Amino acid sequence: MTDDVDIIPQLKKIAIFSGLSDDVLVTIAQRATKRKLAPGDVLMKKGDPGDSLFLIHEGWVKITTVDSKGEELILNKWGAGAAIGEMSLLDGGMRSASAVALEDTEVLELSREAFEEIVKSPVVSLAIIKDSTRRLRFATTYIERAIDLAQKIAAGDYSFLEQSQALINDNDDSKAAQMLSAFFTMVRKVKEREDGLKQQLEKLTFEIDQTRRKKEFEEITGTEFYANLKEQAKALREKRAQE
Amino acid sequence: MNKGKIVSIHSFRGGTGKSNTTANLAAQVALAGKRVGVVDTDIQSPGIHVLFGLDERKMGKTMNDFLHDKATIREIGLPIHENVGGAVGLSKLKDTHIWLFPSSISGRDISQILKEGVDFNKLNVGLQTTISEFDLDYLFIDTHPGLNEETLLSIATSDVLIIILRPDNQDLQGTSVTVDIARSLDVPNLFLMINKALPKYDPVQLKKEIELQFNAPVAGVLPLSFDMADNASSDLFSLRYPDHEWSKGLRGVAEAILALDNK
Ligand SMILES: Nc1ncnc2c1ncn2[C@@H]1O[C@H](COP(=O)(O)OP(=O)(O)OP(=O)(O)O)[C@@H](O)[C@H]1O
Ligand SMILES: [Mg+2]
């Protein structure tokens, strides 16, 4: 995979490469290898060590995992231009999901060895560090925002919903933005339910049985003990009033 | 003679929050610079002393000993402000003046008191002596639920009676009789306090409705709160969580008591 020029814009879309110059991207493209998949072919398996990045050039793959019952659960579908497993190049972590081709698919594979060759250049590695840091900062900002909003919700303050659009920046990392926007949808639903409950504030329907009230009063006040007490209390209050 | 006021806290049913309310009201009034006493009527089951962080083993002489001439009031009063410990809320009391007076004028004891002729006057002298010996501005009494003779004694001697109720028909029925009794015994100041109010009721409307039913002021509508239930008996809630809705409501009741002095 050497001479394919339209690969460059695609590589640029991969977050960790977004800060790299075209020259470097060409080197990367040269080191990448092309792989063809038939429908049903497994590109990567959940739990395998992640040691390469795939760039879908043509076709579709599904990202799957298994649910608690052991059944396949499709998390996502990706088509041309999408990159899969980019984080693995940096942290060598395990695959968090599987990827299976849905149709005839062509991907570019960049192995970690090849990647490590490229990052030997300080210019390249610095660009990657800068970009990773920028994304980390965005993620942190979003988490802080979410904590702040969660505290508002706990206090019953939903006023921020009116300006929720302004809180999501289009340039922000798309996953974080997705998370915040899902958060807002959830809060709107909660608020609706709460408003509904408030409107249903129960009518007060208290009723005192006056006959019973009178009867119980007379039972208590009808004793000798009470008559004495009442008299003593009266005397005491009069005495106190004079002091 | 005595300027100190006796404030009784009562409720028709048990578990309405009397002990928590009494302890917190006493603490708030003490924080307002008043000299305060609290009569603990229940040293067996977890009573007020627990809220003040005191151990029952520390409590030697009780009010009963005083009523039977076996102890002086001086020997009975425990200075809470000198034993605040490390609890966040309680430790705010260290510059105040607040004493606990353990007593067990309940059940068997009360019938004994009555039989032996320790009557209303004697109890009253006991309370008045407590007030004068410690130069108290307020003496709070946490009563037992229901209208037994002991509670009637306590109501009869009170300058201020606070009846706590939960907003439901059973409590309203029982409270109505207590209100009638308080009026029959000429209690000069009667307040109602709603505790454990469910969020399904609008507090403003609730206050209005209850005031209408009893023709008596509602000094506070305090919400049912899980925080309150969680904190149970480990510290004084209104001192530990001053910004909580329950604490705000409670301070309102304390202010109503303090305002009586300016009347
Ligand atoms: N507003 C409230 N919300 C939730 N729980 C409360 C509230 N007020 C009091 N409680 C809880 O209710 C229980 C009973 O409170 P407390 O002991 O003060 O009541 P009491 O009237 O003195 O009870 P008793 O009649 O048994 O002496 C405690 O566990 C307390 O923490
Ligand atoms: Mg109690």
Coordinates of C-alpha atoms and ligand atoms in Angstrom, one line a residue:
Chain A
M1 CA 0.0 0.0 0.0
T2 CA 2.2 2.7 -1.2
D3 CA 0.9 4.9 -3.9
D4 CA -2.7 5.4 -2.8
V5 CA -2.9 9.2 -2.3
D6 CA -6.5 9.4 -1.2
I7 CA -5.4 7.4 1.9
I8 CA -3.9 10.6 3.3
P9 CA -7.1 12.5 4.1
Q10 CA -8.4 9.3 5.7
L11 CA -5.3 8.9 7.9
K12 CA -5.7 12.6 9.0
K13 CA -9.2 11.8 10.4
I14 CA -7.6 9.3 12.9
A15 CA -7.4 11.2 16.1
I16 CA -3.8 10.3 17.0
F17 CA -2.6 11.2 13.6
S18 CA -4.4 14.4 13.2
G19 CA -1.4 16.6 14.2
L20 CA 1.0 15.0 11.7
S21 CA 2.3 16.5 8.5
D22 CA 1.4 15.0 5.1
D23 CA 5.0 13.7 4.7
V24 CA 4.8 11.6 7.8
L25 CA 1.4 10.4 6.8
V26 CA 2.8 9.2 3.5
T27 CA 5.4 7.2 5.4
I28 CA 2.7 5.7 7.6
A29 CA 0.7 4.8 4.5
Q30 CA 3.7 3.1 3.0
R31 CA 4.2 1.0 6.1
A32 CA 0.6 -0.1 6.2
T33 CA -0.5 -3.4 4.7
K34 CA -3.7 -4.1 2.9
R35 CA -6.1 -6.8 4.0
K36 CA -9.1 -8.2 2.2
L37 CA -12.0 -9.7 4.2
A38 CA -15.0 -11.8 3.1
P39 CA -18.4 -11.4 4.9
G40 CA -18.1 -13.0 8.3
D41 CA -14.3 -12.8 8.5
V42 CA -13.1 -11.8 11.9
L43 CA -10.8 -8.8 11.9
M44 CA -10.1 -8.8 15.6
K45 CA -11.4 -10.7 18.6
K46 CA -12.4 -9.3 21.9
G47 CA -9.7 -10.1 24.5
D48 CA -6.9 -10.5 22.0
P49 CA -3.8 -8.3 22.5
G50 CA -4.3 -5.2 20.5
D51 CA -1.2 -4.6 18.4
S52 CA -2.4 -2.9 15.3
L53 CA -4.7 -0.3 14.0
F54 CA -7.2 -0.8 11.1
L55 CA -8.4 1.7 8.7
I56 CA -11.5 0.7 6.7
H57 CA -10.9 1.5 3.1
E58 CA -13.9 -0.1 1.6
G59 CA -16.9 -2.1 2.9
W60 CA -18.5 -2.4 6.4
V61 CA -17.6 -4.1 9.7
K62 CA -19.7 -4.6 12.8
I63 CA -18.3 -4.1 16.3
T64 CA -19.7 -6.8 18.6
T65 CA -19.5 -8.1 22.1
V66 CA -21.6 -10.7 23.9
D67 CA -24.3 -9.9 26.4
S68 CA -24.9 -11.4 29.8
K69 CA -26.8 -14.3 28.1
G70 CA -23.9 -15.0 25.8
E71 CA -25.6 -13.6 22.8
E72 CA -24.0 -11.4 20.2
L73 CA -24.6 -7.7 20.8
I74 CA -23.8 -5.3 18.0
L75 CA -22.3 -2.2 19.4
N76 CA -21.7 -0.4 16.2
K77 CA -21.2 -0.6 12.4
W78 CA -18.3 1.2 10.7
G79 CA -17.8 1.9 7.0
A80 CA -15.0 3.4 4.8
G81 CA -12.8 6.0 6.6
A82 CA -13.3 4.7 10.1
A83 CA -10.4 3.7 12.2
I84 CA -10.6 0.8 14.6
G85 CA -8.2 0.1 17.5
E86 CA -6.3 3.3 17.4
M87 CA -5.7 3.3 21.2
S88 CA -4.1 -0.1 21.0
L89 CA -1.2 1.4 19.1
L90 CA -0.4 3.6 22.1
D91 CA -1.2 1.5 25.1
G92 CA -1.1 -2.1 23.8
G93 CA -4.3 -2.8 25.6
M94 CA -6.6 -5.7 24.9
R95 CA -9.3 -5.5 22.3
S96 CA -12.5 -4.4 24.1
A97 CA -14.7 -5.7 21.4
S98 CA -14.7 -7.9 18.3
A99 CA -14.8 -6.7 14.7
V100 CA -16.4 -8.8 11.9
A101 CA -16.7 -8.0 8.2
L102 CA -20.3 -7.6 7.1
E103 CA -19.5 -7.6 3.4
D104 CA -16.5 -7.7 1.2
T105 CA -14.2 -5.3 3.0
E106 CA -10.8 -3.9 2.5
V107 CA -8.8 -2.5 5.4
L108 CA -5.4 -1.0 5.9
E109 CA -3.5 -2.5 8.8
L110 CA -0.8 -0.6 10.6
S111 CA 1.2 -2.8 13.0
R112 CA 2.6 -1.6 16.3
E113 CA 6.1 -2.3 15.1
A114 CA 5.6 -0.1 12.1
F115 CA 4.0 2.6 14.3
E116 CA 6.9 2.5 16.7
E117 CA 9.3 2.9 13.8
I118 CA 7.5 6.1 12.8
V119 CA 7.4 7.6 16.3
K120 CA 11.2 7.3 16.6
S121 CA 11.1 10.7 15.1
P122 CA 10.7 13.3 17.9
V123 CA 8.6 15.6 15.7
V124 CA 6.1 12.8 15.2
S125 CA 6.0 11.7 18.8
L126 CA 5.7 15.2 20.0
A127 CA 2.7 15.8 17.7
I128 CA 1.1 12.6 19.0
I129 CA 1.7 13.5 22.6
K130 CA 0.2 17.0 22.0
D131 CA -2.8 15.6 20.4
S132 CA -3.4 12.9 23.1
T133 CA -3.0 15.6 25.8
R134 CA -5.5 17.8 24.1
R135 CA -8.0 15.0 24.0
L136 CA -7.4 14.2 27.6
R137 CA -8.0 17.8 28.5
F138 CA -11.3 17.8 26.6
A139 CA -12.4 14.6 28.3
T140 CA -11.6 16.0 31.7
T141 CA -13.5 19.2 30.9
Y142 CA -16.5 17.2 30.1
I143 CA -16.3 15.1 33.2
E144 CA -16.0 18.3 35.3
R145 CA -19.0 19.7 33.5
A146 CA -21.0 16.5 34.1
I147 CA -20.1 16.5 37.8
D148 CA -21.1 20.2 38.1
L149 CA -24.4 19.5 36.4
A150 CA -25.1 16.4 38.5
Q151 CA -24.8 18.5 41.6
K152 CA -27.3 21.0 40.2
I153 CA -29.7 18.2 39.5
A154 CA -29.4 16.9 43.0
A155 CA -30.3 20.3 44.3
G156 CA -33.3 20.4 41.9
D157 CA -31.8 23.1 39.8
Y158 CA -32.6 22.4 36.1
S159 CA -32.0 25.9 34.8
F160 CA -29.0 24.8 32.8
L161 CA -31.2 22.9 30.4
E162 CA -32.2 26.1 28.7
Q163 CA -28.7 26.7 27.6
S164 CA -27.7 23.0 27.1
Q165 CA -26.9 23.6 23.4
A166 CA -24.3 26.2 24.3
L167 CA -22.6 23.7 26.7
I168 CA -21.8 21.3 23.8
N169 CA -19.1 22.6 21.6
D170 CA -19.1 21.2 18.1
N171 CA -15.3 21.1 18.0
D172 CA -15.1 18.9 21.0
D173 CA -14.2 15.3 21.0
S174 CA -17.2 13.5 19.5
K175 CA -17.6 10.8 22.1
A176 CA -17.6 13.3 24.9
A177 CA -20.1 15.5 23.1
Q178 CA -22.3 12.4 22.6
M179 CA -22.0 11.6 26.2
L180 CA -23.1 15.1 27.3
S181 CA -25.9 15.2 24.8
A182 CA -27.2 11.9 26.1
F183 CA -26.9 13.3 29.6
F184 CA -29.1 16.3 28.7
T185 CA -31.7 14.0 27.1
M186 CA -31.8 12.0 30.3
V187 CA -32.1 15.1 32.5
R188 CA -34.9 16.5 30.4
K189 CA -36.8 13.3 30.8
V190 CA -36.2 13.3 34.6
K191 CA -37.3 16.9 34.8
E192 CA -40.5 16.1 32.9
R193 CA -41.3 13.3 35.2
E194 CA -40.6 15.5 38.2
D195 CA -42.8 18.3 36.9
G196 CA -45.6 15.8 36.3
L197 CA -45.3 14.6 39.9
K198 CA -45.4 18.2 41.2
Q199 CA -48.6 18.9 39.4
Q200 CA -50.1 15.8 41.0
L201 CA -49.4 17.2 44.5
E202 CA -51.9 15.5 46.6
K203 CA -54.9 17.4 47.7
L204 CA -55.1 17.6 51.5
T205 CA -58.1 15.7 52.7
F206 CA -58.0 15.7 56.4
E207 CA -61.0 14.9 58.4
I208 CA -61.3 15.0 62.2
D209 CA -64.1 12.9 63.7
Q210 CA -65.5 15.6 66.1
T211 CA -67.7 13.2 68.0
R212 CA -64.8 11.0 68.8
R213 CA -62.7 14.0 69.7
K214 CA -65.3 15.1 72.2
K215 CA -65.6 11.6 73.7
E216 CA -61.9 11.1 74.1
F217 CA -61.5 14.6 75.7
E218 CA -64.2 13.8 78.2
E219 CA -62.7 10.5 79.0
I220 CA -59.4 12.2 80.0
T221 CA -60.9 15.2 81.7
G222 CA -63.5 13.3 83.6
T223 CA -61.1 11.8 86.1
E224 CA -60.4 13.0 89.6
F225 CA -56.7 13.2 88.7
Y226 CA -57.5 15.6 86.0
A227 CA -59.8 17.8 88.0
N228 CA -57.1 18.1 90.7
L229 CA -54.4 18.8 88.1
K230 CA -56.5 21.5 86.4
E231 CA -57.1 23.2 89.7
Q232 CA -53.4 23.1 90.7
A233 CA -52.3 24.2 87.2
K234 CA -54.7 27.1 87.4
A235 CA -53.4 28.2 90.8
L236 CA -49.8 27.9 89.6
R237 CA -50.4 30.0 86.5
E238 CA -52.1 32.7 88.5
K239 CA -49.2 32.6 91.0
R240 CA -46.7 32.9 88.2
A241 CA -48.6 35.7 86.6
Q242 CA -48.3 37.7 89.8
E243 CA -44.6 37.3 90.2
Chain B
M1 CA -38.7 35.0 90.6
N2 CA -38.0 32.5 87.8
K3 CA -37.9 34.0 84.3
G4 CA -37.1 30.6 82.8
K5 CA -39.7 29.0 80.5
I6 CA -40.7 25.4 80.5
V7 CA -41.0 24.1 76.9
S8 CA -42.6 20.6 76.5
I9 CA -42.4 18.7 73.2
H10 CA -45.2 16.2 72.8
S11 CA -46.8 14.0 70.1
F12 CA -49.8 11.8 70.0
R13 CA -48.0 8.9 68.4
G14 CA -44.5 7.6 69.1
G15 CA -41.6 8.0 66.6
T16 CA -42.7 11.4 65.3
G17 CA -39.3 12.9 66.0
K18 CA -39.8 14.3 69.5
S19 CA -36.4 13.4 70.9
N20 CA -34.5 14.7 67.8
T21 CA -36.6 17.9 67.8
T22 CA -36.1 18.5 71.5
A23 CA -32.4 18.0 71.4
N24 CA -32.0 20.2 68.3
L25 CA -34.3 23.0 69.5
A26 CA -32.4 23.0 72.8
A27 CA -29.1 23.3 71.0
Q28 CA -30.3 26.1 68.7
V29 CA -31.7 28.1 71.6
A30 CA -28.4 27.5 73.5
L31 CA -26.5 28.8 70.4
A32 CA -28.6 31.9 70.5
G33 CA -26.9 32.6 73.8
K34 CA -29.6 31.3 76.2
R35 CA -28.9 29.1 79.2
V36 CA -30.7 25.8 78.5
G37 CA -31.7 22.7 80.3
V38 CA -33.1 19.4 78.8
V39 CA -35.0 16.9 80.8
D40 CA -34.3 13.4 79.4
T41 CA -37.3 11.3 80.3
D42 CA -36.1 8.1 78.7
I43 CA -32.7 6.8 79.7
Q44 CA -33.6 3.2 78.9
S45 CA -34.4 3.2 75.2
P46 CA -32.1 5.4 73.1
G47 CA -33.2 8.7 74.3
I48 CA -31.9 12.2 74.1
H49 CA -28.6 11.5 75.9
V50 CA -27.5 9.6 72.9
L51 CA -28.1 12.6 70.6
F52 CA -25.9 14.6 73.0
G53 CA -23.2 11.9 72.8
L54 CA -23.6 10.8 76.4
D55 CA -23.3 7.4 77.8
E56 CA -26.0 6.1 80.2
R57 CA -23.3 4.9 82.5
K58 CA -22.2 8.5 83.0
M59 CA -25.7 9.2 84.4
G60 CA -25.8 8.7 88.1
K61 CA -28.5 10.6 89.9
T62 CA -31.8 11.3 88.2
M63 CA -34.7 13.7 88.7
N64 CA -36.5 10.9 90.6
D65 CA -33.8 10.9 93.2
F66 CA -34.3 14.6 93.6
L67 CA -38.1 14.2 93.9
H68 CA -37.5 11.6 96.7
D69 CA -35.0 13.9 98.4
K70 CA -32.1 11.6 97.6
A71 CA -30.1 14.1 95.5
T72 CA -29.8 17.8 94.9
I73 CA -30.5 19.3 91.5
R74 CA -26.8 20.3 91.3
E75 CA -25.8 16.7 91.4
I76 CA -28.1 15.8 88.5
G77 CA -27.3 18.3 85.8
L78 CA -24.8 17.1 83.3
P79 CA -23.0 19.9 81.4
I80 CA -23.2 19.0 77.7
H81 CA -21.0 21.9 76.7
E82 CA -18.2 20.5 78.7
N83 CA -18.6 17.0 77.1
V84 CA -19.1 17.7 73.5
G85 CA -16.6 15.2 72.1
G86 CA -15.5 15.2 68.5
A87 CA -18.8 15.1 66.6
V88 CA -19.0 17.9 64.0
G89 CA -22.4 19.2 65.2
L90 CA -22.1 18.8 68.9
S91 CA -18.7 20.4 69.2
K92 CA -20.4 23.7 68.1
L93 CA -22.0 23.7 71.6
K94 CA -18.7 24.1 73.5
D95 CA -19.1 27.8 74.1
T96 CA -22.8 27.5 75.1
H97 CA -24.5 26.7 78.4
I98 CA -26.6 23.5 78.1
W99 CA -27.3 20.8 80.7
L100 CA -29.0 17.5 80.6
F101 CA -31.2 16.3 83.5
P102 CA -31.7 12.6 83.3
S103 CA -35.0 11.4 84.7
S104 CA -37.2 8.3 84.5
I105 CA -40.5 9.7 85.4
S106 CA -42.2 7.1 83.2
G107 CA -44.3 4.0 83.5
R108 CA -43.7 2.3 86.8
D109 CA -42.0 5.4 88.2
I110 CA -44.8 7.7 87.6
S111 CA -47.4 5.5 89.3
Q112 CA -44.9 5.3 92.2
I113 CA -44.6 9.0 92.3
L114 CA -48.4 9.4 92.3
K115 CA -48.9 6.8 95.0
E116 CA -46.3 8.3 97.2
G117 CA -47.9 11.7 96.8
V118 CA -45.2 13.3 94.8
D119 CA -47.8 15.3 93.0
F120 CA -47.9 18.1 90.5
N121 CA -46.7 20.7 92.9
K122 CA -43.7 18.6 93.8
L123 CA -42.8 18.0 90.2
N124 CA -43.3 21.7 89.6
V125 CA -41.1 22.7 92.4
G126 CA -38.5 20.3 91.0
L127 CA -38.6 21.9 87.6
Q128 CA -38.6 25.4 89.1
T129 CA -35.6 24.5 91.3
T130 CA -33.8 23.3 88.2
I131 CA -34.4 26.5 86.5
S132 CA -33.3 28.7 89.4
E133 CA -30.3 26.6 90.5
F134 CA -28.9 26.7 86.9
D135 CA -30.3 30.1 86.1
L136 CA -31.9 28.7 83.0
D137 CA -33.7 30.7 80.4
Y138 CA -35.4 27.5 79.0
L139 CA -36.0 24.1 80.2
F140 CA -37.0 21.6 77.5
I141 CA -39.0 18.4 78.3
D142 CA -39.1 15.5 75.9
T143 CA -42.4 13.8 76.8
H144 CA -43.7 10.3 76.1
P145 CA -46.3 9.8 73.4
G146 CA -50.0 9.7 74.2
L147 CA -51.9 11.4 77.0
N148 CA -50.9 9.5 80.1
E149 CA -50.8 11.1 83.5
E150 CA -47.1 11.9 83.3
T151 CA -47.7 13.8 80.1
L152 CA -50.6 15.7 81.5
L153 CA -48.4 16.8 84.4
S154 CA -45.8 18.0 81.9
I155 CA -48.4 19.9 79.8
A156 CA -49.9 21.5 82.9
T157 CA -46.6 23.0 84.0
S158 CA -45.5 24.1 80.5
D159 CA -45.2 27.7 79.4
V160 CA -44.8 26.5 75.8
L161 CA -46.1 23.3 74.3
I162 CA -45.0 22.1 71.0
I163 CA -47.1 19.3 69.5
I164 CA -45.4 17.4 66.7
L165 CA -47.6 15.7 64.2
R166 CA -47.3 13.8 60.9
P167 CA -49.7 14.9 58.3
D168 CA -52.2 12.0 58.3
N169 CA -55.7 11.5 59.6
Q170 CA -54.7 9.3 62.5
D171 CA -52.3 11.9 63.9
L172 CA -54.7 14.7 63.3
Q173 CA -57.4 13.0 65.3
G174 CA -55.1 12.3 68.2
T175 CA -53.6 15.8 68.0
S176 CA -57.0 17.4 68.2
V177 CA -57.6 15.9 71.6
T178 CA -54.1 17.1 72.8
V179 CA -54.9 20.6 71.6
D180 CA -58.2 20.6 73.5
I181 CA -56.4 19.4 76.7
A182 CA -53.7 22.0 76.3
R183 CA -56.4 24.7 76.1
S184 CA -58.2 23.2 79.0
L185 CA -55.0 23.4 81.1
D186 CA -54.4 27.0 80.0
V187 CA -51.0 26.4 78.4
P188 CA -50.1 30.0 77.4
N189 CA -48.2 29.2 74.2
L190 CA -49.2 26.4 71.9
F191 CA -47.3 25.6 68.7
L192 CA -47.8 22.8 66.2
M193 CA -44.9 21.4 64.3
I194 CA -45.2 19.1 61.3
N195 CA -42.4 16.6 60.9
K196 CA -41.8 13.9 58.3
A197 CA -43.9 15.8 55.7
L198 CA -44.0 13.9 52.4
P199 CA -43.0 15.7 49.3
K200 CA -46.4 15.0 47.8
Y201 CA -47.8 17.8 49.9
D202 CA -47.2 21.5 49.3
P203 CA -45.7 22.7 52.7
V204 CA -47.4 26.1 52.4
Q205 CA -50.8 24.6 51.9
L206 CA -50.2 22.0 54.6
K207 CA -49.4 24.7 57.1
K208 CA -52.5 26.7 56.2
E209 CA -54.7 23.6 56.3
I210 CA -53.5 22.4 59.7
E211 CA -53.7 25.9 61.2
L212 CA -57.3 26.1 60.0
Q213 CA -58.1 22.7 61.5
F214 CA -56.8 23.6 65.0
N215 CA -56.8 27.3 65.1
A216 CA -53.2 27.2 66.3
P217 CA -50.0 28.3 64.7
V218 CA -47.8 25.9 62.8
A219 CA -44.2 26.9 63.7
G220 CA -42.6 24.7 61.1
V221 CA -43.1 22.1 58.3
L222 CA -40.1 19.8 58.4
P223 CA -39.6 17.3 55.5
L224 CA -39.3 13.6 55.7
S225 CA -35.6 13.1 55.0
F226 CA -33.5 10.1 54.4
D227 CA -30.5 12.1 55.5
M228 CA -32.2 12.6 58.8
A229 CA -33.0 8.9 59.2
D230 CA -29.4 8.0 58.2
N231 CA -27.9 10.4 60.7
A232 CA -30.1 8.8 63.4
S233 CA -28.8 9.5 66.9
S234 CA -25.2 10.0 66.1
D235 CA -25.0 13.8 66.2
L236 CA -27.2 16.9 66.3
F237 CA -28.5 17.1 62.8
S238 CA -29.3 20.8 62.6
L239 CA -25.8 21.7 63.8
R240 CA -24.1 19.2 61.6
Y241 CA -26.1 20.0 58.4
P242 CA -27.2 23.6 59.0
D243 CA -28.1 24.2 55.3
H244 CA -30.5 21.2 55.1
E245 CA -34.2 21.8 54.7
W246 CA -34.9 20.0 58.0
S247 CA -32.5 22.2 59.8
K248 CA -33.9 25.4 58.3
G249 CA -37.4 24.3 59.4
L250 CA -36.2 23.5 62.9
R251 CA -34.5 26.9 63.2
G252 CA -37.8 28.5 62.4
V253 CA -39.4 26.7 65.4
A254 CA -36.5 27.8 67.6
E255 CA -37.0 31.4 66.4
A256 CA -40.7 31.1 67.3
I257 CA -39.8 30.1 70.8
L258 CA -37.2 32.8 71.2
A259 CA -39.6 35.4 69.8
L260 CA -42.0 34.8 72.8
D261 CA -39.5 36.7 75.0
N262 CA -40.1 39.9 73.0
K263 CA -43.8 39.6 73.1
Ligands
LIG1 N1 -37.9 14.3 59.3 C1 -37.5 13.1 59.5 N2 -37.2 12.3 58.4 C2 -36.8 11.1 58.5 N3 -36.5 10.5 59.7 C3 -36.8 11.2 60.8 C4 -37.3 12.5 60.8 N4 -37.4 12.9 62.0 C5 -37.0 11.9 62.8 N5 -36.7 10.9 62.1 C6 -36.2 9.5 62.6 O1 -37.4 8.9 63.2 C7 -36.9 8.1 64.3 C8 -37.7 8.6 65.6 O2 -37.2 9.8 66.0 P1 -37.2 10.3 67.5 O3 -36.5 9.2 68.3 O4 -36.7 11.6 67.6 O5 -38.7 10.2 67.7 P2 -39.5 10.2 69.1 O6 -40.8 10.8 68.8 O7 -38.7 10.7 70.2 O8 -39.7 8.6 69.3 P3 -40.3 7.9 70.6 O9 -41.7 8.1 70.6 O10 -39.9 6.4 70.3 O11 -39.6 8.5 71.8 C9 -35.4 8.3 64.4 O12 -34.8 7.2 63.7 C10 -35.2 9.6 63.6 O13 -33.9 9.6 63.1
MG2 MG -38.1 9.9 72.1

